[in-house]
Amino acid sequence: MVLHKHIDASDIVRDSKDQPTIDRLRGETPNRSIHSLAYGSRYATGDIPKYKLPDEPTDASAVYQLIHDELQLDGRPSLNLASFVGTWMEPEAEKLLTESLPINLSDVEEYPATLRIQSRCVSIIGDLWKSKEAIGTSTVGSSEAIQMAGLAMKKRWQAKMRKAGKDASRPNIIMGSNAQVALEKFARYFDVEERLVPISEKSHHCLNIEEAAKLCDENTIGVFVILGSTYTGHFENVEGMAKLLDKVQEEKGWDIPIHVDAASGGFVAPFAFPDLRWNFEIDRVKSINTSGHKFGLVYAGVGWVLWRNEDFLPKELIFELHYLGGTEQTYTLNFSRPACFMIGAYYNLIRLGRAGFKSIMENCLVNATLLSRCLERSGYFDVISDMHRPVGVFGADYKEGAHGKKQNPSLPVVAFKLTDEFKKENSHVKQVAISTLLRVKGWIVPNYPLAKGEEEIEILRVVVRESLSEELIEGLVEDIIEAVEILKENSPFDVGVLSTKDGGKHRKTPHGKLSGKLSHATKTFGRTC
């Protein structure tokens, strides 16, 4: 959840504009924060408070138009290439979502059909991930799912340690430094020591499984392995990590489970890379999460967490609820939640089937490959991601593509940077300026440093979703090259003056319970990619 502060700019606004005509006619002086309504003559006769609850109701059409027009200042979701989250669904799916908006997924007695649909989804996804005995639930996203999976690992470890008469107060968990912030939140929120493994080019910019194995001890509750790094799209080596943990158990006796964070890859790997071993067919994988609203092709609001069978979900975490006449066994971090997005996920599962998902994921990978090759052949960029290269071939030194060969299993993500040669000859050209100029054209392409271990490397990143067609790829490539050439031929400029990332955090907040500016000592750092 993003934290916001209260802002009241009433004094500045009041002192900077003329008294509204309607107030002059009435002989009144405005004494509250106001927002001049552009459609006032058509929809309303007064101003709408901006930072306070209005005293009176306002015409519905006026309020709609006011909010609708303000939202036009946002970027266009279809051109938001920073996000993994789905931005398009079929009209029939949207109709289902609208019809099911009032349904609360927690009201099991009132909505038994909805509960049956959720159960079917768990069975379908469990089968997709190679477990006939899977148990699980929908969540509001992968962030909630990861907390639930991590907590289950911690509780199982604690029970094992107490049964052996050992100290159960110092759990730790291992992950790559490229882990998404939700994984770090689990460690911090649930008092588990976080052991981060720095990334490197050798580890393909994600988890180094050999270093991860070295960090294990009897207090390790598990290893988070990521199927689809948010930075570069690389799939971490689940099977290789499992084999190393098998060896650790043989030598040390420590039985350490794996949780696969398949937030993005859970709906890519089964269809695009069906022979890849990463799921419940690997015995050491005890739980998996995914985001239905990423490559599950649903709007934001649904995720899934599954355990290979009920043995790996501690009974103490399951509540039996007797609510509104029904009985339900539940394990969630919240209660009331919308059912519509889960229903949207079910629509996609039965609408697309294996062939439909396979076609979409392969199309995304084809377009990501096209973009990667175009960027390399421009001569301006090295591509850090490896999905367009033959299996087993990694690194930006290899630029011949993967024509007619199987490609590295990966998300359809293109991470790239200016070549060292170009930067040496054009030191005034900054990647953040490329990102900013693309924003002027409507594209949202983030520029940011890689994780701990490679912080000195900045990358631009494009997530190729279903909606990014070949025609749009062509337009994107033209705009990227144009941005580079404009910057190359012109003197450097301060791109910071165009940035809105500050979000107004330095403005004063008259009632500010939470300041937008934190000291370095208290600031929380994390990766939300």
GROMACS .gro file of C-alpha atoms in nm, residues 85-509:
model
  425
   85VAL     CA    1   0.032  -0.583  -1.461
   86GLY     CA    2  -0.231  -0.656  -1.725
   87THR     CA    3  -0.396  -0.356  -1.889
   88TRP     CA    4  -0.645  -0.523  -2.124
   89MET     CA    5  -0.920  -0.783  -2.099
   90GLU     CA    6  -1.186  -0.895  -2.343
   91PRO     CA    7  -1.525  -0.715  -2.329
   92GLU     CA    8  -1.695  -1.034  -2.207
   93ALA     CA    9  -1.444  -1.058  -1.921
   94GLU     CA   10  -1.499  -0.693  -1.830
   95LYS     CA   11  -1.873  -0.756  -1.828
   96LEU     CA   12  -1.824  -1.043  -1.582
   97LEU     CA   13  -1.603  -0.823  -1.364
   98THR     CA   14  -1.866  -0.549  -1.358
   99GLU     CA   15  -2.147  -0.794  -1.273
  100SER     CA   16  -1.946  -0.945  -0.987
  101LEU     CA   17  -1.815  -0.620  -0.835
  102PRO     CA   18  -2.053  -0.643  -0.535
  103ILE     CA   19  -1.949  -1.001  -0.446
  104ASN     CA   20  -1.742  -1.041  -0.130
  105LEU     CA   21  -1.525  -1.352  -0.157
  106SER     CA   22  -1.542  -1.400   0.219
  107ASP     CA   23  -1.921  -1.453   0.226
  108VAL     CA   24  -1.916  -1.826   0.159
  109GLU     CA   25  -2.279  -1.896   0.244
  110GLU     CA   26  -2.415  -1.613   0.031
  111TYR     CA   27  -2.197  -1.687  -0.274
  112PRO     CA   28  -2.143  -2.064  -0.298
  113ALA     CA   29  -2.097  -2.058  -0.676
  114THR     CA   30  -1.816  -1.803  -0.638
  115LEU     CA   31  -1.646  -2.027  -0.383
  116ARG     CA   32  -1.674  -2.325  -0.618
  117ILE     CA   33  -1.508  -2.122  -0.893
  118GLN     CA   34  -1.218  -2.036  -0.662
  119SER     CA   35  -1.178  -2.406  -0.578
  120ARG     CA   36  -1.172  -2.495  -0.947
  121CYS     CA   37  -0.903  -2.236  -1.011
  122VAL     CA   38  -0.683  -2.386  -0.738
  123SER     CA   39  -0.727  -2.732  -0.892
  124ILE     CA   40  -0.652  -2.607  -1.244
  125ILE     CA   41  -0.339  -2.418  -1.136
  126GLY     CA   42  -0.225  -2.707  -0.917
  127ASP     CA   43  -0.252  -2.941  -1.215
  128LEU     CA   44  -0.068  -2.686  -1.429
  129TRP     CA   45   0.214  -2.686  -1.172
  130LYS     CA   46   0.229  -3.068  -1.156
  131SER     CA   47   0.051  -3.146  -0.828
  132LYS     CA   48  -0.273  -3.343  -0.802
  133GLU     CA   49  -0.291  -3.279  -0.426
  134ALA     CA   50  -0.227  -2.905  -0.421
  135ILE     CA   51  -0.401  -2.691  -0.162
  136GLY     CA   52  -0.420  -2.315  -0.187
  137THR     CA   53  -0.623  -2.000  -0.223
  138SER     CA   54  -0.658  -1.680  -0.417
  139THR     CA   55  -0.504  -1.364  -0.274
  140VAL     CA   56  -0.511  -0.996  -0.363
  141GLY     CA   57  -0.173  -1.043  -0.532
  142SER     CA   58   0.169  -1.203  -0.501
  143SER     CA   59   0.270  -0.975  -0.215
  144GLU     CA   60   0.006  -1.127   0.013
  145ALA     CA   61   0.080  -1.473  -0.123
  146ILE     CA   62   0.450  -1.446  -0.040
  147GLN     CA   63   0.378  -1.344   0.319
  148MET     CA   64   0.152  -1.647   0.358
  149ALA     CA   65   0.402  -1.889   0.203
  150GLY     CA   66   0.691  -1.753   0.408
  151LEU     CA   67   0.491  -1.769   0.729
  152ALA     CA   68   0.403  -2.132   0.660
  153MET     CA   69   0.775  -2.209   0.614
  154LYS     CA   70   0.859  -2.033   0.939
  155LYS     CA   71   0.592  -2.218   1.138
  156ARG     CA   72   0.701  -2.557   1.000
  157TRP     CA   73   1.065  -2.480   1.086
  158GLN     CA   74   0.973  -2.369   1.438
  159ALA     CA   75   0.772  -2.686   1.498
  160LYS     CA   76   1.064  -2.898   1.375
  161MET     CA   77   1.316  -2.717   1.598
  162ARG     CA   78   1.096  -2.737   1.908
  163LYS     CA   79   1.034  -3.106   1.850
  164ALA     CA   80   1.413  -3.154   1.845
  165GLY     CA   81   1.450  -2.947   2.164
  166LYS     CA   82   1.639  -2.669   1.984
  167ASP     CA   83   1.619  -2.290   1.984
  168ALA     CA   84   1.351  -2.166   1.742
  169SER     CA   85   1.406  -1.792   1.790
  170ARG     CA   86   1.657  -1.713   1.514
  171PRO     CA   87   1.509  -1.807   1.174
  172ASN     CA   88   1.666  -1.688   0.850
  173ILE     CA   89   1.567  -1.698   0.485
  174ILE     CA   90   1.782  -1.676   0.172
  175MET     CA   91   1.712  -1.490  -0.153
  176GLY     CA   92   1.895  -1.303  -0.427
  177SER     CA   93   1.947  -0.930  -0.393
  178ASN     CA   94   1.725  -0.895  -0.701
  179ALA     CA   95   1.424  -1.011  -0.496
  180GLN     CA   96   1.112  -0.800  -0.527
  181VAL     CA   97   1.034  -0.589  -0.221
  182ALA     CA   98   0.749  -0.821  -0.110
  183LEU     CA   99   1.003  -1.093  -0.028
  184GLU     CA  100   1.202  -0.854   0.187
  185LYS     CA  101   0.881  -0.737   0.353
  186PHE     CA  102   0.814  -1.094   0.466
  187ALA     CA  103   1.151  -1.111   0.642
  188ARG     CA  104   1.110  -0.773   0.808
  189TYR     CA  105   0.745  -0.804   0.905
  190PHE     CA  106   0.772  -1.157   1.044
  191ASP     CA  107   1.108  -1.129   1.223
  192VAL     CA  108   1.314  -1.349   0.995
  193GLU     CA  109   1.678  -1.271   0.924
  194GLU     CA  110   1.719  -1.180   0.558
  195ARG     CA  111   2.026  -1.325   0.387
  196LEU     CA  112   2.072  -1.158   0.050
  197VAL     CA  113   2.299  -1.309  -0.214
  198PRO     CA  114   2.452  -1.034  -0.433
  199ILE     CA  115   2.390  -1.070  -0.806
  200SER     CA  116   2.653  -1.064  -1.080
  201GLU     CA  117   2.692  -1.116  -1.452
  202LYS     CA  118   2.819  -1.466  -1.372
  203SER     CA  119   2.490  -1.546  -1.198
  204HIS     CA  120   2.296  -1.392  -1.490
  205HIS     CA  121   2.196  -1.097  -1.274
  206CYS     CA  122   1.993  -1.312  -1.034
  207LEU     CA  123   2.039  -1.570  -0.757
  208ASN     CA  124   2.380  -1.737  -0.738
  209ILE     CA  125   2.271  -2.081  -0.622
  210GLU     CA  126   2.620  -2.189  -0.509
  211GLU     CA  127   2.650  -1.883  -0.282
  212ALA     CA  128   2.296  -1.937  -0.158
  213ALA     CA  129   2.382  -2.294  -0.052
  214LYS     CA  130   2.684  -2.165   0.143
  215LEU     CA  131   2.460  -1.935   0.348
  216CYS     CA  132   2.236  -2.217   0.470
  217ASP     CA  133   2.241  -2.340   0.828
  218GLU     CA  134   2.001  -2.521   1.061
  219ASN     CA  135   1.811  -2.196   1.117
  220THR     CA  136   1.731  -2.150   0.747
  221ILE     CA  137   1.356  -2.182   0.704
  222GLY     CA  138   1.380  -2.189   0.324
  223VAL     CA  139   1.512  -2.037   0.004
  224PHE     CA  140   1.312  -1.799  -0.215
  225VAL     CA  141   1.381  -1.879  -0.582
  226ILE     CA  142   1.238  -1.638  -0.839
  227LEU     CA  143   1.088  -1.757  -1.165
  228GLY     CA  144   1.129  -1.434  -1.354
  229SER     CA  145   1.348  -1.158  -1.212
  230THR     CA  146   1.177  -0.821  -1.231
  231TYR     CA  147   1.505  -0.662  -1.339
  232THR     CA  148   1.600  -0.871  -1.642
  233GLY     CA  149   1.338  -1.146  -1.677
  234HIS     CA  150   1.584  -1.429  -1.607
  235PHE     CA  151   1.444  -1.748  -1.454
  236GLU     CA  152   1.644  -1.854  -1.150
  237ASN     CA  153   1.763  -2.214  -1.145
  238VAL     CA  154   1.505  -2.393  -0.931
  239GLU     CA  155   1.621  -2.743  -1.017
  240GLY     CA  156   1.987  -2.655  -0.961
  241MET     CA  157   1.905  -2.497  -0.624
  242ALA     CA  158   1.710  -2.808  -0.524
  243LYS     CA  159   2.003  -3.036  -0.608
  244LEU     CA  160   2.242  -2.825  -0.400
  245LEU     CA  161   1.996  -2.834  -0.108
  246ASP     CA  162   1.976  -3.212  -0.148
  247LYS     CA  163   2.353  -3.218  -0.106
  248VAL     CA  164   2.330  -2.989   0.199
  249GLN     CA  165   2.082  -3.230   0.356
  250GLU     CA  166   2.307  -3.528   0.285
  251GLU     CA  167   2.607  -3.357   0.443
  252LYS     CA  168   2.449  -3.154   0.724
  253GLY     CA  169   2.107  -3.307   0.780
  254TRP     CA  170   1.924  -2.977   0.719
  255ASP     CA  171   1.602  -3.028   0.522
  256ILE     CA  172   1.554  -2.684   0.364
  257PRO     CA  173   1.247  -2.621   0.144
  258ILE     CA  174   1.213  -2.399  -0.161
  259HIS     CA  175   0.939  -2.148  -0.221
  260VAL     CA  176   0.914  -2.041  -0.586
  261ASP     CA  177   0.815  -1.680  -0.637
  262ALA     CA  178   0.653  -1.724  -0.978
  263ALA     CA  179   0.473  -1.388  -0.960
  264SER     CA  180   0.542  -1.327  -1.328
  265GLY     CA  181   0.660  -1.665  -1.453
  266GLY     CA  182   0.385  -1.887  -1.316
  267PHE     CA  183   0.172  -1.833  -1.627
  268VAL     CA  184   0.465  -1.811  -1.871
  269ALA     CA  185   0.680  -2.118  -1.803
  270PRO     CA  186   0.407  -2.387  -1.825
  271PHE     CA  187   0.309  -2.275  -2.175
  272ALA     CA  188   0.624  -2.130  -2.333
  273PHE     CA  189   0.872  -2.369  -2.170
  274PRO     CA  190   0.677  -2.686  -2.085
  275ASP     CA  191   0.993  -2.899  -2.045
  276LEU     CA  192   1.148  -2.671  -1.783
  277ARG     CA  193   1.163  -2.828  -1.436
  278TRP     CA  194   1.072  -2.567  -1.174
  279ASN     CA  195   0.741  -2.660  -1.011
  280PHE     CA  196   0.599  -2.931  -0.782
  281GLU     CA  197   0.760  -3.207  -0.985
  282ILE     CA  198   1.072  -3.105  -0.791
  283ASP     CA  199   1.018  -3.256  -0.446
  284ARG     CA  200   1.197  -2.977  -0.259
  285VAL     CA  201   0.953  -2.716  -0.394
  286LYS     CA  202   0.687  -2.695  -0.123
  287SER     CA  203   0.496  -2.381  -0.225
  288ILE     CA  204   0.453  -2.149  -0.524
  289ASN     CA  205   0.287  -1.812  -0.574
  290THR     CA  206   0.185  -1.624  -0.884
  291SER     CA  207   0.007  -1.303  -0.980
  292GLY     CA  208  -0.307  -1.358  -1.182
  293HIS     CA  209  -0.291  -0.992  -1.276
  294LYS     CA  210   0.045  -1.024  -1.451
  295PHE     CA  211   0.081  -1.287  -1.721
  296GLY     CA  212  -0.240  -1.443  -1.591
  297LEU     CA  213  -0.387  -1.156  -1.800
  298VAL     CA  214  -0.628  -1.017  -1.538
  299TYR     CA  215  -0.656  -0.659  -1.413
  300ALA     CA  216  -0.477  -0.584  -1.085
  301GLY     CA  217  -0.634  -0.753  -0.784
  302VAL     CA  218  -0.572  -1.130  -0.783
  303GLY     CA  219  -0.288  -1.368  -0.698
  304TRP     CA  220  -0.252  -1.731  -0.600
  305VAL     CA  221  -0.052  -1.930  -0.346
  306LEU     CA  222  -0.042  -2.311  -0.353
  307TRP     CA  223   0.128  -2.577  -0.142
  308ARG     CA  224   0.216  -2.916  -0.291
  309ASN     CA  225  -0.024  -3.082  -0.042
  310GLU     CA  226  -0.186  -3.009   0.291
  311ASP     CA  227   0.117  -3.141   0.486
  312PHE     CA  228   0.305  -2.820   0.408
  313LEU     CA  229   0.038  -2.579   0.530
  314PRO     CA  230   0.052  -2.586   0.913
  315LYS     CA  231  -0.287  -2.648   1.070
  316GLU     CA  232  -0.230  -2.367   1.321
  317LEU     CA  233  -0.252  -2.113   1.038
  318ILE     CA  234  -0.592  -2.232   0.919
  319PHE     CA  235  -0.899  -2.072   1.075
  320GLU     CA  236  -1.244  -2.229   1.071
  321LEU     CA  237  -1.492  -1.947   1.039
  322HIS     CA  238  -1.863  -1.958   1.112
  323TYR     CA  239  -1.989  -1.647   0.939
  324LEU     CA  240  -2.334  -1.550   0.814
  325GLY     CA  241  -2.459  -1.907   0.836
  326GLY     CA  242  -2.164  -2.073   0.661
  327THR     CA  243  -1.846  -2.253   0.764
  328GLU     CA  244  -1.516  -2.192   0.591
  329GLN     CA  245  -1.155  -2.292   0.642
  330THR     CA  246  -0.944  -1.991   0.558
  331TYR     CA  247  -0.585  -1.874   0.551
  332THR     CA  248  -0.548  -1.515   0.435
  333LEU     CA  249  -0.400  -1.191   0.568
  334ASN     CA  250  -0.730  -1.009   0.522
  335PHE     CA  251  -1.099  -1.087   0.529
  336SER     CA  252  -1.333  -0.905   0.292
  337ARG     CA  253  -1.199  -0.890  -0.062
  338PRO     CA  254  -1.341  -0.856  -0.412
  339ALA     CA  255  -1.432  -1.174  -0.597
  340CYS     CA  256  -1.448  -1.011  -0.940
  341PHE     CA  257  -1.080  -1.044  -1.027
  342MET     CA  258  -1.071  -1.409  -0.923
  343ILE     CA  259  -1.373  -1.464  -1.147
  344GLY     CA  260  -1.184  -1.285  -1.424
  345ALA     CA  261  -0.897  -1.529  -1.374
  346TYR     CA  262  -1.136  -1.823  -1.412
  347TYR     CA  263  -1.272  -1.667  -1.731
  348ASN     CA  264  -0.922  -1.659  -1.879
  349LEU     CA  265  -0.843  -2.016  -1.775
  350ILE     CA  266  -1.147  -2.167  -1.944
  351ARG     CA  267  -1.159  -1.915  -2.231
  352LEU     CA  268  -0.798  -1.958  -2.342
  353GLY     CA  269  -0.707  -2.309  -2.235
  354ARG     CA  270  -0.355  -2.440  -2.289
  355ALA     CA  271  -0.346  -2.351  -2.657
  356GLY     CA  272  -0.463  -1.994  -2.598
  357PHE     CA  273  -0.215  -1.922  -2.320
  358LYS     CA  274   0.063  -2.085  -2.523
  359SER     CA  275  -0.011  -1.866  -2.824
  360ILE     CA  276  -0.015  -1.544  -2.620
  361MET     CA  277   0.305  -1.621  -2.427
  362GLU     CA  278   0.491  -1.723  -2.741
  363ASN     CA  279   0.375  -1.405  -2.917
  364CYS     CA  280   0.505  -1.196  -2.626
  365LEU     CA  281   0.842  -1.373  -2.648
  366VAL     CA  282   0.857  -1.324  -3.026
  367ASN     CA  283   0.797  -0.951  -2.988
  368ALA     CA  284   1.049  -0.927  -2.703
  369THR     CA  285   1.303  -1.103  -2.924
  370LEU     CA  286   1.232  -0.858  -3.207
  371LEU     CA  287   1.282  -0.560  -2.975
  372SER     CA  288   1.606  -0.707  -2.838
  373ARG     CA  289   1.754  -0.759  -3.183
  374CYS     CA  290   1.650  -0.413  -3.300
  375LEU     CA  291   1.819  -0.249  -3.001
  376GLU     CA  292   2.140  -0.444  -3.053
  377ARG     CA  293   2.150  -0.374  -3.426
  378SER     CA  294   2.104  -0.002  -3.366
  379GLY     CA  295   2.460  -0.005  -3.236
  380TYR     CA  296   2.363   0.208  -2.938
  381PHE     CA  297   2.267  -0.060  -2.688
  382ASP     CA  298   2.378  -0.378  -2.516
  383VAL     CA  299   2.089  -0.604  -2.415
  384ILE     CA  300   2.135  -0.741  -2.063
  385SER     CA  301   1.843  -0.982  -2.076
  386ASP     CA  302   1.911  -1.316  -2.248
  387MET     CA  303   1.571  -1.440  -2.361
  388HIS     CA  304   1.658  -1.378  -2.728
  389ARG     CA  305   1.976  -1.588  -2.715
  390PRO     CA  306   2.014  -1.965  -2.764
  391VAL     CA  307   1.980  -2.188  -2.459
  392GLY     CA  308   2.297  -2.170  -2.251
  393VAL     CA  309   2.430  -1.856  -2.422
  394PHE     CA  310   2.444  -1.551  -2.197
  395GLY     CA  311   2.588  -1.202  -2.204
  396ALA     CA  312   2.573  -0.893  -2.422
  397ASP     CA  313   2.884  -1.000  -2.617
  398TYR     CA  314   2.663  -1.248  -2.806
  399LYS     CA  315   2.449  -1.046  -3.046
  400GLU     CA  316   2.351  -1.286  -3.323
  401GLY     CA  317   2.010  -1.375  -3.185
  402ALA     CA  318   1.865  -1.726  -3.168
  403HIS     CA  319   1.736  -1.792  -3.518
  404GLY     CA  320   1.593  -2.141  -3.546
  405LYS     CA  321   1.710  -2.242  -3.199
  406LYS     CA  322   1.547  -2.277  -2.860
  407GLN     CA  323   1.591  -1.966  -2.652
  408ASN     CA  324   1.678  -1.923  -2.286
  409PRO     CA  325   1.373  -1.969  -2.063
  410SER     CA  326   1.278  -1.621  -1.948
  411LEU     CA  327   1.004  -1.367  -1.917
  412PRO     CA  328   0.934  -1.150  -2.223
  413VAL     CA  329   1.136  -0.870  -2.067
  414VAL     CA  330   1.400  -0.661  -2.242
  415ALA     CA  331   1.663  -0.496  -2.020
  416PHE     CA  332   1.919  -0.285  -2.202
  417LYS     CA  333   2.181  -0.014  -2.156
  418LEU     CA  334   2.394   0.212  -2.368
  419THR     CA  335   2.714   0.042  -2.488
  420ASP     CA  336   3.037   0.129  -2.311
  421GLU     CA  337   3.177   0.256  -2.639
  422PHE     CA  338   2.886   0.493  -2.693
  423LYS     CA  339   2.904   0.626  -2.336
  424LYS     CA  340   3.278   0.686  -2.372
  425GLU     CA  341   3.228   0.891  -2.688
  426ASN     CA  342   2.907   1.062  -2.567
  427SER     CA  343   2.948   1.107  -2.194
  428HIS     CA  344   2.685   1.380  -2.191
  429VAL     CA  345   2.410   1.133  -2.289
  430LYS     CA  346   2.238   0.988  -1.982
  431GLN     CA  347   1.997   0.695  -1.987
  432VAL     CA  348   1.756   0.874  -1.756
  433ALA     CA  349   1.724   1.140  -2.025
  434ILE     CA  350   1.626   0.872  -2.277
  435SER     CA  351   1.356   0.756  -2.036
  436THR     CA  352   1.231   1.113  -1.996
  437LEU     CA  353   1.219   1.184  -2.370
  438LEU     CA  354   1.026   0.861  -2.424
  439ARG     CA  355   0.776   0.977  -2.162
  440VAL     CA  356   0.718   1.287  -2.373
  441LYS     CA  357   0.609   1.052  -2.654
  442GLY     CA  358   0.378   0.865  -2.415
  443TRP     CA  359   0.601   0.561  -2.348
  444ILE     CA  360   0.680   0.472  -1.987
  445VAL     CA  361   1.019   0.301  -1.987
  446PRO     CA  362   1.195   0.302  -1.647
  447ASN     CA  363   1.567   0.355  -1.596
  448TYR     CA  364   1.719   0.228  -1.273
  449PRO     CA  365   2.027   0.052  -1.129
  450LEU     CA  366   2.056  -0.323  -1.096
  451ALA     CA  367   2.046  -0.480  -0.750
  452LYS     CA  368   2.322  -0.516  -0.489
  453GLY     CA  369   2.632  -0.651  -0.655
  454GLU     CA  370   2.580  -0.458  -0.978
  455GLU     CA  371   2.452  -0.124  -0.849
  456GLU     CA  372   2.684   0.067  -1.084
  457ILE     CA  373   2.494  -0.061  -1.390
  458GLU     CA  374   2.183   0.127  -1.494
  459ILE     CA  375   1.930  -0.038  -1.722
  460LEU     CA  376   1.626   0.061  -1.922
  461ARG     CA  377   1.355  -0.206  -1.915
  462VAL     CA  378   1.056  -0.295  -2.129
  463VAL     CA  379   0.797  -0.553  -2.025
  464VAL     CA  380   0.643  -0.698  -2.341
  465ARG     CA  381   0.282  -0.771  -2.256
  466GLU     CA  382   0.009  -0.906  -2.481
  467SER     CA  383  -0.094  -0.555  -2.584
  468LEU     CA  384   0.251  -0.456  -2.715
  469SER     CA  385   0.211  -0.551  -3.081
  470GLU     CA  386   0.478  -0.570  -3.352
  471GLU     CA  387   0.353  -0.238  -3.490
  472LEU     CA  388   0.398  -0.072  -3.151
  473ILE     CA  389   0.744  -0.232  -3.120
  474GLU     CA  390   0.840  -0.061  -3.446
  475GLY     CA  391   0.719   0.275  -3.316
  476LEU     CA  392   0.899   0.224  -2.985
  477VAL     CA  393   1.229   0.142  -3.158
  478GLU     CA  394   1.199   0.455  -3.375
  479ASP     CA  395   1.135   0.671  -3.069
  480ILE     CA  396   1.421   0.518  -2.868
  481ILE     CA  397   1.670   0.575  -3.151
  482GLU     CA  398   1.538   0.928  -3.207
  483ALA     CA  399   1.580   1.006  -2.835
  484VAL     CA  400   1.942   0.887  -2.841
  485GLU     CA  401   2.024   1.090  -3.151
  486ILE     CA  402   1.861   1.406  -3.013
  487LEU     CA  403   2.063   1.374  -2.694
  488LYS     CA  404   2.378   1.288  -2.885
  489GLU     CA  405   2.358   1.603  -3.097
  490ASN     CA  406   2.263   1.845  -2.822
  491SER     CA  407   2.432   1.980  -2.514
  492PRO     CA  408   2.345   1.807  -2.188
  493PHE     CA  409   2.041   1.933  -2.005
  494ASP     CA  410   1.915   1.886  -1.650
  495VAL     CA  411   1.660   1.609  -1.693
  496GLY     CA  412   1.572   1.644  -1.325
  497VAL     CA  413   1.361   1.950  -1.394
  498LEU     CA  414   1.122   1.732  -1.594
  499SER     CA  415   1.098   1.457  -1.335
  500THR     CA  416   0.780   1.401  -1.132
  501LYS     CA  417   0.925   1.119  -0.923
  502ASP     CA  418   0.946   1.355  -0.626
  503GLY     CA  419   0.570   1.335  -0.610
  504GLY     CA  420   0.563   1.660  -0.414
  505LYS     CA  421   0.733   1.502  -0.115
  506HIS     CA  422   0.909   1.825  -0.022
  507ARG     CA  423   0.589   2.028   0.004
  508LYS     CA  424   0.481   2.127   0.351
  509THR     CA  425   0.198   1.930   0.506
   0.00000   0.00000   0.00000
